[in-house]
Every structure is written in C-alpha cells, then in structure tokens.
mmCIF file of C-alpha atoms in Angstrom:
data_model
loop_
_atom_site.group_PDB
_atom_site.id
_atom_site.type_symbol
_atom_site.label_atom_id
_atom_site.label_comp_id
_atom_site.label_asym_id
_atom_site.label_seq_id
_atom_site.Cartn_x
_atom_site.Cartn_y
_atom_site.Cartn_z
ATOM 1 C CA MET A 1 10.541 244.234 63.037
ATOM 2 C CA SER A 2 8.592 243.039 66.013
ATOM 3 C CA PRO A 3 9.633 243.204 69.688
ATOM 4 C CA GLU A 4 9.989 239.431 69.621
ATOM 5 C CA ASP A 5 12.492 239.679 66.733
ATOM 6 C CA MET A 6 14.377 242.474 68.545
ATOM 7 C CA PHE A 7 15.080 240.312 71.560
ATOM 8 C CA VAL A 8 15.519 236.929 69.826
ATOM 9 C CA GLU A 9 19.251 236.843 70.531
ATOM 10 C CA LYS A 10 19.863 234.745 73.677
ATOM 11 C CA LEU A 11 22.098 235.858 76.469
ATOM 12 C CA HIS A 12 24.668 233.454 77.817
ATOM 13 C CA CYS A 13 24.814 232.572 81.484
ATOM 14 C CA PRO A 14 28.232 233.469 82.948
ATOM 15 C CA VAL A 15 28.292 230.227 84.920
ATOM 16 C CA GLY A 16 27.441 228.079 81.940
ATOM 17 C CA GLU A 17 23.913 227.011 82.907
ATOM 18 C CA SER A 18 21.741 225.962 80.040
ATOM 19 C CA HIS A 19 18.835 227.983 81.375
ATOM 20 C CA CYS A 20 19.366 231.244 83.296
ATOM 21 C CA ILE A 21 16.266 232.611 84.962
ATOM 22 C CA LEU A 22 17.895 236.006 85.667
ATOM 23 C CA PHE A 23 18.702 236.603 82.016
ATOM 24 C CA ASP A 24 15.175 235.531 81.019
ATOM 25 C CA GLU A 25 13.792 238.172 83.422
ATOM 26 C CA VAL A 26 16.125 240.864 82.046
ATOM 27 C CA THR A 27 15.094 240.023 78.503
ATOM 28 C CA THR A 28 11.430 240.246 79.476
ATOM 29 C CA LEU A 29 11.860 243.577 81.198
ATOM 30 C CA ARG A 30 13.775 244.989 78.205
ATOM 31 C CA LYS A 31 10.911 243.908 75.937
ATOM 32 C CA GLN A 32 8.280 245.459 78.210
ATOM 33 C CA VAL A 33 10.007 248.879 78.187
ATOM 34 C CA VAL A 34 9.589 249.237 74.373
ATOM 35 C CA THR A 35 6.332 247.340 73.820
ATOM 36 C CA ASP A 36 2.735 248.408 73.859
ATOM 37 C CA PRO A 37 1.023 245.917 76.184
ATOM 38 C CA LEU A 38 -2.269 245.709 74.254
ATOM 39 C CA THR A 39 -1.071 245.188 70.701
ATOM 40 C CA GLY A 40 2.468 243.784 71.184
ATOM 41 C CA LEU A 41 3.817 246.398 68.777
ATOM 42 C CA PHE A 42 6.596 248.789 69.703
ATOM 43 C CA ASN A 43 5.413 251.762 71.753
ATOM 44 C CA VAL A 44 5.685 255.485 70.955
ATOM 45 C CA ARG A 45 8.906 255.880 72.987
ATOM 46 C CA HIS A 46 10.650 253.271 70.854
ATOM 47 C CA PHE A 47 9.111 254.762 67.735
ATOM 48 C CA ARG A 48 10.644 258.151 68.353
ATOM 49 C CA LYS A 49 14.050 256.668 69.164
ATOM 50 C CA SER A 50 13.964 254.423 66.073
ATOM 51 C CA LEU A 51 12.880 257.255 63.815
ATOM 52 C CA GLU A 52 15.780 259.435 64.954
ATOM 53 C CA HIS A 53 18.099 256.551 64.312
ATOM 54 C CA GLU A 54 16.844 255.917 60.815
ATOM 55 C CA LEU A 55 16.942 259.684 59.918
ATOM 56 C CA GLU A 56 20.563 259.808 61.036
ATOM 57 C CA ARG A 57 21.210 256.858 58.699
ATOM 58 C CA THR A 58 19.426 258.805 55.901
ATOM 59 C CA ARG A 59 21.626 261.846 56.490
ATOM 60 C CA ARG A 60 24.747 259.734 56.242
ATOM 61 C CA THR A 61 23.836 257.569 53.298
ATOM 62 C CA GLY A 62 21.255 259.611 51.344
ATOM 63 C CA MET A 63 18.865 256.586 51.354
ATOM 64 C CA THR A 64 15.359 257.815 52.132
ATOM 65 C CA THR A 65 13.362 256.794 55.188
ATOM 66 C CA ALA A 66 9.603 256.414 54.769
ATOM 67 C CA LEU A 67 6.928 256.811 57.388
ATOM 68 C CA ILE A 68 3.373 255.474 57.234
ATOM 69 C CA MET A 69 0.768 256.854 59.639
ATOM 70 C CA VAL A 70 -2.473 254.816 60.009
ATOM 71 C CA ASP A 71 -5.603 256.051 61.696
ATOM 72 C CA LEU A 72 -8.668 253.817 61.955
ATOM 73 C CA ASP A 73 -11.818 255.352 60.571
ATOM 74 C CA HIS A 74 -14.792 255.881 62.943
ATOM 75 C CA PHE A 75 -13.111 253.965 65.741
ATOM 76 C CA LYS A 76 -15.029 255.823 68.380
ATOM 77 C CA ASN A 77 -18.226 254.402 66.967
ATOM 78 C CA ILE A 78 -16.901 250.902 67.534
ATOM 79 C CA ASN A 79 -16.186 251.577 71.203
ATOM 80 C CA ASP A 80 -19.513 253.335 71.722
ATOM 81 C CA THR A 81 -21.562 250.643 69.966
ATOM 82 C CA TRP A 82 -19.782 247.377 70.860
ATOM 83 C CA GLY A 83 -17.714 248.347 73.889
ATOM 84 C CA HIS A 84 -14.044 248.880 74.651
ATOM 85 C CA GLU A 85 -13.220 245.148 74.674
ATOM 86 C CA SER A 86 -14.403 244.920 71.091
ATOM 87 C CA GLY A 87 -12.338 247.988 70.306
ATOM 88 C CA ASN A 88 -9.288 246.364 71.835
ATOM 89 C CA GLN A 89 -9.843 243.270 69.698
ATOM 90 C CA VAL A 90 -9.933 245.512 66.589
ATOM 91 C CA LEU A 91 -6.671 247.144 67.579
ATOM 92 C CA GLN A 92 -5.013 243.787 68.119
ATOM 93 C CA THR A 93 -6.210 242.520 64.746
ATOM 94 C CA VAL A 94 -4.955 245.629 62.972
ATOM 95 C CA ALA A 95 -1.571 245.393 64.761
ATOM 96 C CA GLN A 96 -1.140 241.801 63.524
ATOM 97 C CA LEU A 97 -2.177 242.743 60.023
ATOM 98 C CA LEU A 98 0.433 245.485 59.889
ATOM 99 C CA GLN A 99 3.137 243.063 60.910
ATOM 100 C CA ASP A 100 1.933 240.520 58.361
ATOM 101 C CA GLN A 101 2.037 243.045 55.528
ATOM 102 C CA THR A 102 5.409 244.601 56.244
ATOM 103 C CA ARG A 103 9.003 243.415 56.230
ATOM 104 C CA LYS A 104 10.907 242.239 59.272
ATOM 105 C CA LEU A 105 13.189 245.254 59.043
ATOM 106 C CA ASP A 106 10.194 247.651 59.181
ATOM 107 C CA ILE A 107 9.226 249.004 62.543
ATOM 108 C CA CYS A 108 5.558 248.759 63.446
ATOM 109 C CA CYS A 109 4.420 250.815 66.353
ATOM 110 C CA ARG A 110 1.242 251.829 68.207
ATOM 111 C CA TYR A 111 1.401 255.617 68.037
ATOM 112 C CA GLY A 112 -1.542 256.222 70.347
ATOM 113 C CA GLY A 113 -5.217 255.412 70.619
ATOM 114 C CA GLU A 114 -6.329 254.010 67.243
ATOM 115 C CA GLU A 115 -3.305 255.399 65.432
ATOM 116 C CA PHE A 116 -0.352 253.306 64.239
ATOM 117 C CA ALA A 117 2.988 254.164 62.686
ATOM 118 C CA VAL A 118 5.332 252.116 60.491
ATOM 119 C CA ILE A 119 8.924 253.199 59.838
ATOM 120 C CA LEU A 120 10.320 251.779 56.569
ATOM 121 C CA PRO A 121 14.108 252.113 56.463
ATOM 122 C CA SER A 122 15.834 252.747 53.157
ATOM 123 C CA THR A 123 12.543 252.899 51.330
ATOM 124 C CA GLU A 124 11.482 255.230 48.416
ATOM 125 C CA LEU A 125 8.030 256.820 48.260
ATOM 126 C CA MET A 126 6.725 254.550 45.541
ATOM 127 C CA LEU A 127 7.480 251.374 47.492
ATOM 128 C CA ALA A 128 6.228 252.885 50.749
ATOM 129 C CA ARG A 129 2.917 253.783 49.046
ATOM 130 C CA GLN A 130 2.641 250.253 47.722
ATOM 131 C CA VAL A 131 3.101 248.882 51.238
ATOM 132 C CA ALA A 132 0.428 251.297 52.560
ATOM 133 C CA GLU A 133 -2.015 250.323 49.794
ATOM 134 C CA ARG A 134 -1.367 246.611 50.590
ATOM 135 C CA CYS A 135 -2.114 247.238 54.250
ATOM 136 C CA LEU A 136 -5.291 249.115 53.415
ATOM 137 C CA ASN A 137 -6.476 246.428 51.002
ATOM 138 C CA ALA A 138 -5.805 243.717 53.583
ATOM 139 C CA LEU A 139 -7.700 245.680 56.183
ATOM 140 C CA ARG A 140 -10.705 246.140 53.851
ATOM 141 C CA GLU A 141 -10.835 242.383 53.276
ATOM 142 C CA THR A 142 -10.432 241.392 56.937
ATOM 143 C CA VAL A 143 -13.550 240.357 58.869
ATOM 144 C CA ILE A 144 -13.074 240.766 62.615
ATOM 145 C CA PRO A 145 -15.384 238.408 64.535
ATOM 146 C CA LEU A 146 -16.799 239.840 67.755
ATOM 147 C CA ASP A 147 -19.192 238.288 70.262
ATOM 148 C CA GLU A 148 -22.250 240.040 68.783
ATOM 149 C CA THR A 149 -21.275 240.837 65.234
ATOM 150 C CA ASP A 150 -18.590 240.670 62.521
ATOM 151 C CA LEU A 151 -16.822 243.981 61.755
ATOM 152 C CA GLN A 152 -14.908 245.310 58.771
ATOM 153 C CA VAL A 153 -12.938 248.453 59.338
ATOM 154 C CA THR A 154 -11.013 250.915 57.118
ATOM 155 C CA ALA A 155 -8.303 253.446 57.731
ATOM 156 C CA SER A 156 -6.951 256.796 56.550
ATOM 157 C CA ILE A 157 -3.281 256.423 55.798
ATOM 158 C CA GLY A 158 -0.620 259.061 55.209
ATOM 159 C CA VAL A 159 2.797 258.367 53.678
ATOM 160 C CA ALA A 160 5.863 260.659 53.698
ATOM 161 C CA VAL A 161 9.568 260.175 53.090
ATOM 162 C CA ALA A 162 12.656 261.985 54.232
ATOM 163 C CA ASP A 163 15.749 262.403 52.133
ATOM 164 C CA ASN A 164 19.171 263.510 53.343
ATOM 165 C CA SER A 165 17.925 267.107 53.617
ATOM 166 C CA ALA A 166 15.490 266.118 56.410
ATOM 167 C CA LYS A 167 15.904 268.301 59.463
ATOM 168 C CA THR A 168 13.938 266.571 62.244
ATOM 169 C CA ALA A 169 11.836 263.568 63.029
ATOM 170 C CA GLU A 170 9.027 265.935 63.915
ATOM 171 C CA SER A 171 8.942 267.367 60.367
ATOM 172 C CA LEU A 172 8.598 263.891 58.880
ATOM 173 C CA ILE A 173 5.788 263.022 61.382
ATOM 174 C CA GLU A 174 4.079 266.298 60.529
ATOM 175 C CA ASN A 175 4.277 265.539 56.812
ATOM 176 C CA ALA A 176 2.812 262.017 57.287
ATOM 177 C CA ASP A 177 0.109 263.403 59.589
ATOM 178 C CA GLU A 178 -0.856 266.039 57.010
ATOM 179 C CA CYS A 179 -1.318 263.302 54.429
ATOM 180 C CA MET A 180 -3.350 261.195 56.862
ATOM 181 C CA TYR A 181 -5.727 264.127 57.633
ATOM 182 C CA GLU A 182 -5.983 264.857 53.929
ATOM 183 C CA ALA A 183 -7.108 261.236 53.462
ATOM 184 C CA LYS A 184 -9.762 261.800 56.162
ATOM 185 C CA ARG A 185 -10.950 265.035 54.604
ATOM 186 C CA GLY A 186 -11.119 263.318 51.176
ATOM 187 C CA GLY A 187 -13.534 260.652 52.465
ATOM 188 C CA ARG A 188 -11.379 258.275 54.465
ATOM 189 C CA ASN A 189 -10.503 254.696 53.443
ATOM 190 C CA GLN A 190 -7.587 255.826 51.268
ATOM 191 C CA VAL A 191 -3.853 256.488 51.071
ATOM 192 C CA VAL A 192 -2.397 259.967 50.509
ATOM 193 C CA SER A 193 1.363 260.429 50.069
ATOM 194 C CA LYS A 194 3.774 263.341 49.976
ATOM 195 C CA ARG A 195 7.155 263.707 48.358
ATOM 196 C CA PRO A 196 9.960 265.407 50.319
ATOM 197 C CA GLN A 197 10.446 269.073 49.592
ATOM 198 C CA PRO A 198 13.982 270.111 48.637
ATOM 199 C CA SER A 199 15.655 272.253 51.270
ATOM 200 C CA GLU A 200 16.817 275.808 50.350
ATOM 201 C CA SER A 201 20.409 274.793 51.014
ATOM 202 C CA ALA A 202 20.137 271.915 48.570
ATOM 203 C CA VAL A 203 19.938 274.371 45.676
ATOM 204 C CA SER A 204 23.046 276.428 44.986
ATOM 205 C CA ALA A 205 22.924 280.144 44.176
ATOM 206 C CA ASP A 206 24.052 279.419 40.562
ATOM 207 C CA GLU A 207 21.162 276.908 40.176
ATOM 208 C CA ARG A 208 18.670 279.446 41.492
ATOM 209 C CA ASP A 209 20.036 282.052 39.105
ATOM 210 C CA ALA A 210 19.692 279.609 36.158
ATOM 211 C CA LEU A 211 16.073 278.827 37.112
ATOM 212 C CA ARG A 212 15.264 282.538 37.266
ATOM 213 C CA GLY A 213 16.713 282.908 33.787
ATOM 214 C CA LEU A 214 14.582 280.130 32.470
ATOM 215 C CA PHE A 215 11.301 281.090 34.084
ATOM 216 C CA GLY A 216 11.697 284.807 34.674
ATOM 217 C CA ASP A 217 12.263 286.724 37.928
ATOM 218 C CA ASP A 218 8.678 287.583 38.847
#
C-alpha cells in the first residue's frame, strides 16, 4: 500500500463545494506526516505503527504477519564514487521497484538510510520469501541510468514471520534483521529467511512430557 492509496478517499466539503482547498491541504499534510520525502514510501514512524497493528491482528486471528528487510549492498561506494544525488536516484528507483513487486495491501517503507522494510499482512513464510526473491531478481535486472554511468545494484534481504505467539514488533524486526545480516555475511545479493520459534507457553506440560519420553530426558 502506498501513501497515495492510503489517502485516495476524498473528503466532502461541508458547504457542498465541488473543490475544497482546505480539505486538500489537510489531506496533503496527513500524507506528509507518514511519508518519506525522498522515496515517497511510508516513513519509519508509520512502519512501526502499522507493524503493531498487523501483529495485533495476528494475535487475534492466528494469521501470520511477514516482514521483509532490505539493505542495499555497498551503497556507501555509490555515494562516494558518484555522489549523493546519484545515491538518491538509486533509492528512488529501489522504492518504486518494491512497490511494483508487492501487493497493494503490503506496506512498503523506508526504514532508514539505504534500508527498506515491507510488511506483508496475513502472509506465510513461503509466500513472503517468494516476494523477497522476486524483488531481488527485479533489482538484479534493473539498470539505473545516471549522468556518468549505468548502475546495477543488489541487496541483502531478510525475511521473518510472526505467528500468534509473537510478543513484540521489536522481536520480529530483530529476527528479520538477523536474517538480513546473515545474508550479508554469506556474500550479499541473496535472501535469508527464518521461521517463527514456538513460544514456551505454546507447548503444554503434557506435550513436553511426551516429547521427553520419546527422545529421552538428557
């Protein structure tokens, strides 16, 4: 979901005018509060609010929420070599690519610097990983024309999901971050994913005793 989609619903002027400048200004201000000015994606403030909202839905319904964290590889080299304007152009291109490769209900955000986050509501790990792989493949195939050269960039991507045992948004972010850093340590330009770990409370005492009987109580 883009900021433009979020505010597509029009407000109605109380005096019946076909065009109300005041409401246009209010809509613009509401959009600016939640939008990253460079990329047009949602900002980190809206990201955290949306993630809490989706995790609450997960706790109620049991439908998993997926999180994709994207960090561009060697982005500092782009800024150092071609300048910050070229770096900004790369960020804008990647932002548009993420929106093109995800659903309208997904929430694409600029997390900070060269890092992006995508919240996928009601999405299992297998589908979330497919989305991440699709984004990575599209990025690999995208040529970004700059004034002095054409660039192709890659990313390290981490994917994690939360089930109804998820405790906090921070734990889901941490899991996705761990996967992203594992992708970097493994050579970059890849996707690493992580399944949710069952909470201790999700396993009853009888179930634990049965498992000990099967595998021994070492």
